[in-house]
Short mmCIF file of C-alpha atoms and ligand atoms in Angstrom, two decimals:
data_model
loop_
_atom_site.label_atom_id
_atom_site.label_comp_id
_atom_site.label_asym_id
_atom_site.label_seq_id
_atom_site.Cartn_x
_atom_site.Cartn_y
_atom_site.Cartn_z
CA MET A 1 2.78 -2.62 -21.46
CA ASN A 2 3.87 -0.49 -18.53
CA ALA A 3 2.92 -0.76 -14.89
CA PRO A 4 0.86 2.07 -13.45
CA MET A 5 3.06 4.83 -12.09
CA ASN A 6 3.05 7.22 -9.10
CA PHE A 7 2.73 4.82 -6.32
CA ASN A 8 4.07 5.55 -2.85
CA PRO A 9 3.99 2.46 -0.74
CA ALA A 10 4.92 4.18 2.56
CA PRO A 11 1.49 4.98 3.94
CA PHE A 12 0.25 1.38 3.25
CA ALA A 13 3.30 -0.11 4.92
CA ALA A 14 2.76 2.21 7.88
CA ARG A 15 -0.82 1.01 8.24
CA ARG A 16 0.31 -2.64 8.13
CA ALA A 17 2.81 -1.88 10.81
CA ARG A 18 0.06 -0.28 12.99
CA LEU A 19 -2.25 -3.25 12.48
CA ALA A 20 0.52 -5.67 13.28
CA GLU A 21 1.32 -3.74 16.45
CA GLN A 22 -2.35 -4.24 17.60
CA ILE A 23 -2.16 -7.98 16.79
CA ARG A 24 1.05 -8.32 18.72
CA ALA A 25 -0.43 -6.36 21.70
CA ALA A 26 -3.30 -8.89 21.66
CA GLY A 27 -0.96 -11.90 21.86
CA GLY A 28 0.13 -12.16 18.33
CA GLY A 29 -1.46 -13.94 15.33
CA VAL A 30 -1.98 -13.76 11.59
CA ALA A 31 -4.34 -11.48 9.63
CA ILE A 32 -5.80 -12.53 6.26
CA ILE A 33 -7.38 -9.83 4.21
CA PRO A 34 -8.56 -10.71 0.69
CA THR A 35 -9.65 -8.24 -1.96
CA SER A 36 -13.05 -8.40 -3.63
CA PRO A 37 -13.80 -10.96 -6.32
CA GLU A 38 -14.79 -9.93 -9.87
CA ARG A 39 -18.50 -10.23 -10.29
CA PRO A 40 -20.31 -11.30 -13.49
CA ARG A 41 -22.80 -8.85 -14.89
CA ASN A 42 -24.15 -10.94 -17.83
CA ARG A 43 -22.74 -13.75 -19.82
CA ASP A 44 -18.94 -13.06 -20.00
CA SER A 45 -19.11 -9.37 -18.97
CA ASP A 46 -18.23 -8.39 -15.36
CA TYR A 47 -19.33 -5.41 -13.32
CA PRO A 48 -16.62 -2.70 -13.34
CA TYR A 49 -14.08 -4.02 -10.84
CA ARG A 50 -13.68 -2.39 -7.45
CA HIS A 51 -11.16 -3.67 -4.94
CA ASP A 52 -11.96 -4.31 -1.29
CA SER A 53 -11.46 -1.18 0.78
CA TYR A 54 -9.73 -2.89 3.73
CA PHE A 55 -7.33 -4.71 1.40
CA HIS A 56 -6.51 -1.48 -0.40
CA TYR A 57 -6.11 0.44 2.80
CA LEU A 58 -3.28 -2.00 3.66
CA THR A 59 -1.72 -2.52 0.24
CA GLY A 60 -2.70 0.10 -2.31
CA PHE A 61 -2.97 -2.90 -4.71
CA THR A 62 -5.92 -2.76 -7.07
CA GLU A 63 -5.72 -6.08 -9.00
CA PRO A 64 -8.40 -8.66 -8.33
CA ASP A 65 -7.49 -12.18 -7.05
CA ALA A 66 -5.18 -11.04 -4.36
CA VAL A 67 -4.91 -11.49 -0.62
CA LEU A 68 -2.72 -10.03 2.11
CA VAL A 69 -1.43 -12.31 4.86
CA LEU A 70 0.08 -10.33 7.73
CA CYS A 71 1.94 -12.26 10.39
CA ALA A 72 2.64 -10.46 13.65
CA SER A 73 4.42 -12.44 16.26
CA GLU A 74 6.75 -11.26 19.11
CA ALA A 75 9.65 -12.09 16.82
CA GLU A 76 8.64 -10.62 13.57
CA THR A 77 6.15 -8.88 11.41
CA LYS A 78 5.84 -10.29 7.90
CA SER A 79 3.60 -9.14 4.92
CA ILE A 80 2.89 -11.81 2.37
CA LEU A 81 1.07 -10.97 -0.78
CA PHE A 82 -0.70 -13.56 -2.99
CA CYS A 83 -1.71 -12.28 -6.38
CA ARG A 84 -2.21 -13.34 -10.00
CA ALA A 85 0.75 -14.75 -11.88
CA LYS A 86 2.08 -13.07 -14.93
CA HIS A 87 0.23 -14.47 -17.98
CA GLU A 88 1.29 -13.46 -21.48
CA GLU A 89 -1.87 -14.43 -23.21
CA ARG A 90 -4.36 -13.00 -20.60
CA GLU A 91 -2.32 -9.74 -20.57
CA ILE A 92 -2.90 -9.52 -24.41
CA TRP A 93 -6.67 -9.77 -23.81
CA ASP A 94 -7.26 -8.06 -20.42
CA GLY A 95 -4.17 -5.93 -19.85
CA PHE A 96 -1.15 -5.66 -17.57
CA ARG A 97 -0.87 -7.65 -14.32
CA PHE A 98 2.03 -7.20 -12.00
CA GLY A 99 2.74 -10.76 -11.07
CA PRO A 100 4.03 -11.54 -7.65
CA VAL A 101 7.63 -10.39 -8.04
CA ALA A 102 6.77 -6.83 -9.17
CA ALA A 103 3.67 -6.66 -7.02
CA GLY A 104 5.55 -7.60 -3.92
CA GLU A 105 8.25 -5.01 -4.65
CA ARG A 106 5.73 -2.38 -5.36
CA ILE A 107 3.87 -2.65 -2.08
CA GLY A 108 6.89 -3.51 0.03
CA ALA A 109 5.82 -7.06 0.92
CA ASP A 110 8.32 -9.39 2.50
CA GLU A 111 7.13 -12.30 0.38
CA ALA A 112 4.89 -12.53 -2.70
CA TRP A 113 3.42 -15.71 -4.30
CA PRO A 114 1.15 -16.52 -7.15
CA ASN A 115 -2.40 -17.16 -5.77
CA GLU A 116 -2.28 -20.74 -7.14
CA GLU A 117 -0.10 -21.49 -4.15
CA LEU A 118 -2.39 -20.10 -1.69
CA ALA A 119 -4.16 -23.32 -0.65
CA GLU A 120 -0.98 -25.15 -0.32
CA ARG A 121 0.79 -22.44 1.89
CA LEU A 122 -2.14 -21.39 4.00
CA PRO A 123 -2.08 -24.21 6.50
CA SER A 124 1.63 -23.53 7.38
CA LEU A 125 0.87 -19.75 7.70
CA LEU A 126 -2.05 -20.57 10.15
CA GLY A 127 -0.10 -23.26 12.10
CA ASP A 128 0.95 -22.28 15.59
CA GLN A 129 -0.56 -18.93 15.35
CA PRO A 130 -2.47 -17.88 18.51
CA ALA A 131 -5.13 -16.06 16.65
CA LEU A 132 -6.59 -15.58 13.15
CA TRP A 133 -7.73 -12.01 12.36
CA TYR A 134 -10.20 -12.34 9.57
CA ALA A 135 -13.61 -10.83 8.46
CA LEU A 136 -15.56 -14.09 8.93
CA GLY A 137 -18.93 -14.01 7.11
CA HIS A 138 -18.04 -11.25 4.66
CA ASP A 139 -17.47 -13.67 1.74
CA THR A 140 -18.66 -17.21 1.81
CA ALA A 141 -16.11 -18.46 -0.77
CA TRP A 142 -13.33 -17.07 1.42
CA ASP A 143 -14.81 -18.46 4.52
CA ALA A 144 -14.78 -21.92 2.94
CA ARG A 145 -11.07 -21.61 2.00
CA ILE A 146 -10.12 -20.42 5.42
CA MET A 147 -12.07 -23.27 7.15
CA GLU A 148 -10.46 -25.90 4.85
CA ALA A 149 -7.07 -24.51 5.73
CA LEU A 150 -7.89 -24.50 9.54
CA ASN A 151 -9.14 -28.07 9.23
CA THR A 152 -5.88 -29.05 7.49
CA VAL A 153 -3.94 -27.65 10.35
CA ARG A 154 -6.13 -29.47 12.85
CA ALA A 155 -5.66 -32.69 10.95
CA ASN A 156 -1.98 -32.33 11.51
CA ALA A 157 -2.25 -32.00 15.27
CA ARG A 158 -0.31 -35.23 15.89
CA SER A 159 2.67 -33.58 14.10
CA GLY A 160 2.67 -31.06 16.93
CA VAL A 161 1.18 -28.14 15.19
CA SER A 162 -1.80 -26.27 16.63
CA ALA A 163 -4.54 -24.19 14.92
CA PRO A 164 -5.43 -20.76 16.06
CA ALA A 165 -7.53 -20.84 19.22
CA GLU A 166 -9.28 -17.70 18.41
CA ILE A 167 -10.84 -15.95 15.30
CA ARG A 168 -11.08 -12.25 15.72
CA ASP A 169 -12.86 -9.81 13.35
CA VAL A 170 -10.02 -7.85 11.78
CA ARG A 171 -12.49 -5.16 10.72
CA VAL A 172 -12.85 -4.00 14.33
CA ALA A 173 -9.23 -2.77 14.37
CA LEU A 174 -9.23 -1.57 10.75
CA ASP A 175 -12.46 0.41 11.17
CA GLU A 176 -11.04 2.35 14.00
CA MET A 177 -7.86 3.04 12.01
CA ARG A 178 -9.91 4.10 8.93
CA LEU A 179 -11.95 6.59 11.00
CA PHE A 180 -8.90 8.76 11.46
CA LYS A 181 -7.59 9.88 8.08
CA ASP A 182 -3.88 10.27 7.71
CA SER A 183 -2.39 13.06 5.61
CA THR A 184 -2.27 10.94 2.44
CA GLU A 185 -5.95 10.15 2.80
CA ILE A 186 -6.84 13.72 3.47
CA ALA A 187 -4.91 14.97 0.34
CA THR A 188 -6.89 12.44 -1.76
CA MET A 189 -10.23 13.34 -0.17
CA ARG A 190 -9.54 17.08 -0.76
CA ARG A 191 -8.98 16.37 -4.44
CA ALA A 192 -12.00 14.09 -4.77
CA ALA A 193 -14.02 16.96 -3.10
CA GLU A 194 -12.54 19.51 -5.51
CA ILE A 195 -13.41 17.37 -8.58
CA THR A 196 -16.91 16.83 -7.34
CA ALA A 197 -17.43 20.44 -6.65
CA ALA A 198 -16.32 21.28 -10.10
CA ALA A 199 -18.91 18.61 -11.36
CA HIS A 200 -21.66 20.34 -9.42
CA ARG A 201 -20.72 23.73 -10.85
CA ARG A 202 -20.72 22.19 -14.36
CA ALA A 203 -24.13 20.58 -13.68
CA MET A 204 -25.56 23.95 -12.49
CA GLN A 205 -24.43 25.72 -15.72
CA ALA A 206 -25.82 22.82 -17.83
CA THR A 207 -29.27 22.94 -16.34
CA ARG A 208 -32.18 24.59 -18.05
CA PRO A 209 -35.91 23.74 -18.68
CA GLY A 210 -36.33 20.98 -21.15
CA ARG A 211 -33.11 19.20 -20.40
CA PHE A 212 -33.40 15.62 -19.02
CA GLU A 213 -32.03 14.45 -15.68
CA TYR A 214 -29.70 12.13 -17.46
CA GLU A 215 -28.16 14.86 -19.44
CA ILE A 216 -27.12 16.57 -16.17
CA GLU A 217 -25.99 13.20 -14.83
CA ALA A 218 -23.71 12.94 -17.94
CA GLU A 219 -22.21 16.32 -17.10
CA LEU A 220 -21.34 15.13 -13.69
CA LEU A 221 -19.71 11.86 -14.93
CA HIS A 222 -17.85 13.80 -17.65
CA GLU A 223 -16.27 16.08 -15.00
CA PHE A 224 -15.44 13.16 -12.65
CA ARG A 225 -13.79 11.20 -15.33
CA ARG A 226 -11.90 13.91 -17.11
CA ASN A 227 -10.18 14.57 -13.78
CA GLY A 228 -9.01 11.12 -13.27
CA SER A 229 -11.80 9.85 -10.98
CA GLN A 230 -12.14 6.12 -11.62
CA TYR A 231 -16.00 5.96 -11.00
CA PRO A 232 -18.73 7.64 -9.15
CA ALA A 233 -18.59 6.85 -5.38
CA TYR A 234 -22.35 5.96 -5.56
CA THR A 235 -25.09 6.10 -8.15
CA SER A 236 -25.76 9.75 -8.71
CA ILE A 237 -29.10 11.23 -7.71
CA VAL A 238 -30.34 13.77 -10.31
CA ALA A 239 -33.89 14.48 -9.14
CA GLY A 240 -36.07 17.19 -10.60
CA GLY A 241 -39.27 18.49 -9.12
CA ALA A 242 -41.24 15.83 -7.14
CA ASN A 243 -38.45 13.24 -7.64
CA ALA A 244 -36.35 15.19 -5.17
CA CYS A 245 -38.71 13.90 -2.38
CA VAL A 246 -37.59 10.30 -3.23
CA LEU A 247 -34.42 10.14 -1.04
CA HIS A 248 -32.70 7.47 -3.11
CA TYR A 249 -34.02 8.45 -6.57
CA ILE A 250 -31.70 7.04 -9.29
CA SER A 251 -33.84 6.66 -12.38
CA ASN A 252 -32.60 10.11 -13.62
CA ASP A 253 -34.77 9.84 -16.77
CA GLN A 254 -37.29 12.76 -16.44
CA PRO A 255 -37.40 16.12 -18.01
CA LEU A 256 -36.62 19.28 -16.09
CA ARG A 257 -39.27 22.01 -15.89
CA ALA A 258 -39.20 25.71 -15.21
CA GLY A 259 -40.52 26.49 -11.72
CA GLU A 260 -39.14 23.21 -10.20
CA LEU A 261 -36.02 22.54 -8.29
CA LEU A 262 -33.22 20.06 -9.16
CA LEU A 263 -31.65 18.15 -6.42
CA ILE A 264 -28.27 16.53 -7.19
CA ASP A 265 -26.48 14.14 -4.72
CA ALA A 266 -23.39 12.93 -6.50
CA GLY A 267 -19.71 12.34 -5.68
CA CYS A 268 -16.62 10.90 -7.35
CA GLU A 269 -14.39 8.22 -6.12
CA LEU A 270 -10.75 9.05 -6.57
CA ASP A 271 -7.99 6.59 -5.91
CA SER A 272 -10.36 4.67 -3.52
CA TYR A 273 -11.78 7.74 -1.61
CA ALA A 274 -15.29 9.16 -1.91
CA ALA A 275 -16.67 12.64 -2.08
CA ASP A 276 -20.36 13.14 -1.24
CA ILE A 277 -22.01 16.52 -2.27
CA SER A 278 -25.66 17.44 -2.47
CA ARG A 279 -26.84 20.72 -4.01
CA THR A 280 -30.28 21.88 -4.85
CA PHE A 281 -31.08 24.68 -7.30
CA PRO A 282 -33.97 26.09 -9.43
CA VAL A 283 -34.18 24.69 -12.98
CA ASN A 284 -34.67 28.22 -14.36
CA GLY A 285 -31.74 29.62 -12.30
CA ARG A 286 -33.63 31.85 -9.82
CA PHE A 287 -34.76 31.01 -6.33
CA GLU A 288 -38.37 32.23 -5.93
CA GLY A 289 -41.36 32.01 -3.61
CA ALA A 290 -41.77 29.07 -1.25
CA ALA A 291 -38.70 27.25 -2.57
CA ARG A 292 -36.51 30.20 -1.76
CA ASP A 293 -37.86 30.30 1.75
CA VAL A 294 -37.39 26.51 2.33
CA TYR A 295 -33.83 26.70 0.68
CA ALA A 296 -32.84 29.52 3.05
CA LEU A 297 -34.03 27.44 6.01
CA VAL A 298 -32.05 24.28 5.03
CA LEU A 299 -28.97 26.43 4.34
CA SER A 300 -29.10 28.06 7.74
CA ALA A 301 -29.49 24.61 9.34
CA GLN A 302 -26.61 23.39 7.36
CA LYS A 303 -24.27 26.22 8.18
CA ALA A 304 -25.08 25.84 11.95
CA ALA A 305 -24.55 22.17 11.83
CA ILE A 306 -21.14 22.70 10.13
CA ALA A 307 -20.17 25.22 12.76
CA ALA A 308 -20.94 22.51 15.36
CA CYS A 309 -18.32 20.22 13.77
CA ARG A 310 -15.75 21.07 16.57
CA ILE A 311 -13.77 19.29 19.08
CA GLY A 312 -15.76 19.18 22.39
CA ASN A 313 -18.91 18.18 20.46
CA ASN A 314 -19.93 14.61 19.63
CA PHE A 315 -21.11 13.02 16.36
CA ASN A 316 -24.78 13.87 17.15
CA THR A 317 -24.33 17.60 17.97
CA PRO A 318 -24.56 18.69 14.25
CA HIS A 319 -27.72 16.57 13.88
CA ASP A 320 -29.30 18.13 16.97
CA THR A 321 -28.29 21.60 15.78
CA ALA A 322 -29.81 21.05 12.41
CA VAL A 323 -33.08 19.64 13.77
CA GLN A 324 -33.57 22.65 16.11
CA ILE A 325 -33.30 25.01 13.22
CA LEU A 326 -35.27 23.04 10.71
CA ALA A 327 -38.04 22.33 13.24
CA GLN A 328 -38.38 25.99 14.11
CA GLY A 329 -38.48 26.84 10.45
CA MET A 330 -41.19 24.30 9.78
CA LEU A 331 -43.24 26.13 12.55
CA ASP A 332 -42.51 29.59 11.09
CA LEU A 333 -43.60 28.36 7.57
CA LYS A 334 -46.67 26.86 9.15
CA LEU A 335 -45.82 23.43 7.92
CA LEU A 336 -46.15 22.22 11.51
CA SER A 337 -47.99 23.59 14.55
CA GLY A 338 -47.21 23.48 18.23
CA SER A 339 -44.10 24.36 20.22
CA LEU A 340 -40.56 23.71 19.23
CA ASP A 341 -40.12 21.24 22.05
CA GLU A 342 -43.27 19.46 21.12
CA VAL A 343 -42.44 18.97 17.36
CA ILE A 344 -39.00 17.69 18.31
CA GLU A 345 -40.13 15.51 21.20
CA SER A 346 -42.88 13.88 19.07
CA ASN A 347 -40.66 13.57 16.00
CA ALA A 348 -43.33 15.62 14.03
CA PHE A 349 -40.40 17.28 12.16
CA ARG A 350 -39.54 13.86 10.63
CA ARG A 351 -42.42 14.17 8.32
CA PHE A 352 -40.29 16.66 6.36
CA TYR A 353 -36.82 15.58 7.53
CA MET A 354 -36.74 11.86 7.89
CA HIS A 355 -32.93 11.11 7.59
CA ARG A 356 -29.99 11.96 9.76
CA THR A 357 -27.49 14.78 9.15
CA SER A 358 -24.18 12.95 8.98
CA HIS A 359 -22.26 9.80 8.25
CA TRP A 360 -18.55 9.07 8.29
CA LEU A 361 -16.96 9.49 4.89
CA GLY A 362 -13.75 7.89 3.55
CA MET A 363 -12.99 4.88 1.27
CA ASP A 364 -16.71 4.00 1.39
CA VAL A 365 -19.33 6.77 1.06
CA HIS A 366 -21.01 5.45 4.21
CA ASP A 367 -17.69 4.81 5.76
CA CYS A 368 -16.79 2.39 8.53
CA GLY A 369 -16.25 3.53 12.20
CA GLU A 370 -18.23 3.29 15.28
CA TYR A 371 -20.77 6.07 15.97
CA LYS A 372 -21.28 5.32 19.58
CA ARG A 373 -19.12 3.90 22.34
CA ALA A 374 -20.62 2.37 25.51
CA GLY A 375 -23.93 3.82 24.29
CA GLN A 376 -22.59 7.31 24.03
CA TRP A 377 -22.14 9.23 20.77
CA ARG A 378 -18.49 9.55 19.91
CA ASN A 379 -16.64 12.81 20.41
CA LEU A 380 -15.48 14.49 17.26
CA GLU A 381 -11.72 14.30 17.00
CA PRO A 382 -9.12 15.58 14.44
CA GLY A 383 -8.86 13.43 11.38
CA MET A 384 -12.49 12.30 11.30
CA VAL A 385 -14.41 13.22 8.10
CA LEU A 386 -18.15 13.39 8.15
CA THR A 387 -20.94 14.72 5.90
CA ILE A 388 -23.33 17.45 6.85
CA GLU A 389 -26.55 17.05 4.88
CA PRO A 390 -29.76 18.39 6.34
CA GLY A 391 -32.76 18.49 4.02
CA CYS A 392 -36.45 19.24 3.88
CA TYR A 393 -38.87 17.14 1.66
CA ILE A 394 -42.40 18.21 1.31
CA ARG A 395 -44.94 15.82 -0.42
CA PRO A 396 -48.30 17.00 -1.57
CA ALA A 397 -50.91 16.78 1.21
CA GLU A 398 -54.30 18.47 1.91
CA ASP A 399 -52.99 20.26 5.03
CA ILE A 400 -49.95 21.79 3.26
CA PRO A 401 -50.30 24.87 1.07
CA GLU A 402 -49.85 24.02 -2.59
CA ALA A 403 -46.97 26.39 -2.94
CA PHE A 404 -44.83 23.93 -0.98
CA TRP A 405 -45.74 20.77 -2.72
CA ASN A 406 -42.86 18.77 -4.11
CA ILE A 407 -40.17 20.97 -2.72
CA GLY A 408 -37.26 18.62 -1.91
CA ILE A 409 -34.03 20.16 -0.83
CA ARG A 410 -30.76 18.72 0.52
CA ILE A 411 -27.49 20.54 0.99
CA GLU A 412 -24.53 18.35 1.74
CA ASP A 413 -20.89 19.10 2.34
CA ASP A 414 -17.86 16.97 3.53
CA VAL A 415 -16.23 18.21 6.67
CA LEU A 416 -12.79 17.34 8.13
CA ILE A 417 -12.52 17.81 11.89
CA THR A 418 -9.47 19.75 12.86
CA ALA A 419 -8.05 21.32 15.95
CA ASN A 420 -8.87 24.68 14.38
CA GLY A 421 -12.52 23.87 13.65
CA PRO A 422 -14.40 22.51 10.67
CA ASP A 423 -12.50 22.33 7.36
CA VAL A 424 -15.14 22.07 4.59
CA LEU A 425 -13.53 20.03 1.88
CA THR A 426 -16.32 20.72 -0.53
CA SER A 427 -16.54 24.54 -0.21
CA ALA A 428 -15.95 25.10 -3.93
CA ALA A 429 -19.51 23.92 -4.78
CA PRO A 430 -21.73 27.02 -4.48
CA LYS A 431 -24.52 26.86 -1.98
CA CYS A 432 -25.52 30.45 -1.07
CA ILE A 433 -28.50 31.75 -3.18
CA LYS A 434 -26.58 34.45 -4.88
CA ASP A 435 -23.61 32.22 -5.56
CA ILE A 436 -25.66 29.56 -7.21
CA GLU A 437 -27.66 32.07 -9.22
CA ALA A 438 -24.39 33.59 -10.36
CA CYS A 439 -22.97 30.17 -11.25
CA MET A 440 -26.05 29.18 -13.25
CA ALA A 441 -26.04 32.59 -15.08
CA GLY A 442 -22.30 32.08 -15.97
CA THR A 443 -21.46 35.32 -14.14
CA ALA A 444 -19.71 33.75 -11.01
CA GLY A 445 -16.29 35.43 -10.48
N1 LIG B 1 -25.05 9.94 -1.20
C1 LIG B 1 -25.42 9.18 -0.14
C2 LIG B 1 -25.63 10.02 1.03
O1 LIG B 1 -25.67 11.24 0.98
O2 LIG B 1 -25.71 9.53 2.20
MN1 MN B 2 -24.11 11.58 2.39
MN1 MN B 3 -24.91 12.33 -0.60
#
């Protein structure tokens, strides 16, 4: 059995070097970053395995039962990998595993050991380190292992060894690094976005009255997987008619009807990076009546919010921009009454637009990274990737004309901030009315 191919360790090594630099600048120490455990689903079946994002960010290694120990002192930086040992029988049953020698070479570690040796080696790795950089509280089993190792070091105090005086959350440093995507990450995110856009086009072409939501979900998954995506980045939302007004609808088990809209929020994960696209379109392929009016409103808000994704603006500017346009549109459509300032000030618009416009996007669909600093929204800077996803959701109510009932619309793109303005990674998914209608009719150019 062969090892997986096409692996470039350089970006991962560069990230380890950057983290080590920060640890050294703070006085030196050791970082411990474990990957995720396998999780049982039922009896002897596990959930599909997904590595830990932080561990992957620093190693590119995808096997379970692995941990990175990064030592960063004035004298040296050392990456030590612990992972599963080679095991002839288990590899017959479960597949290839690298083993420490090949895994260490692959990721460019300075040392690599079978994870059976971790408990024995950990105390000496922690001894005389000024600080431990570790995500305390993330995984209780790991916390227990770390505490045991620290206590072993403390028990040896009379031999002159000291335990770290400080435990710092390594995620604070890593979150800030992950917020700014490097060129390798951007290339992967661009490809994840392209695959996801193709899946949305496929879904549009497969939609017609009488089909079930799960049939359209299957088209999305087919397109993700056939392009090499390992799994969806989150559970796909395929919501026809009234279901579109349930923001996190995932049952996906209802039939689609002419005269209703279909809202799809789905994105693939490719090589650890998420795409996140929402599109909304008519089941019968033609935008008509109130649905057309509300769609045009959400689209204009979304385009204006994307245009606001520029240096000089902050994370909240696209949201404010979208809210201004949506609230004015709700007044124009007579869904709300009063002045624009009043409906924004009172949050009356939130009856129909109750979520925010953006989140960071990266290895995790709701990616890490601070949104505010010292109480102020962060400025947008090159390398950040965020979603722009305004919507409008109108539930049946006596004070709302029936023509608007059950219209639920969200339009979501993924935007890379660049010095030259917004770079919409997901632009290959149609969103203008005529482009969607042409795609659904199979006449798109
Ligand atoms: N798909 C999750 C979100 O749009 O935030
Ligand atoms: Mn999103
Ligand atoms: Mn989404």
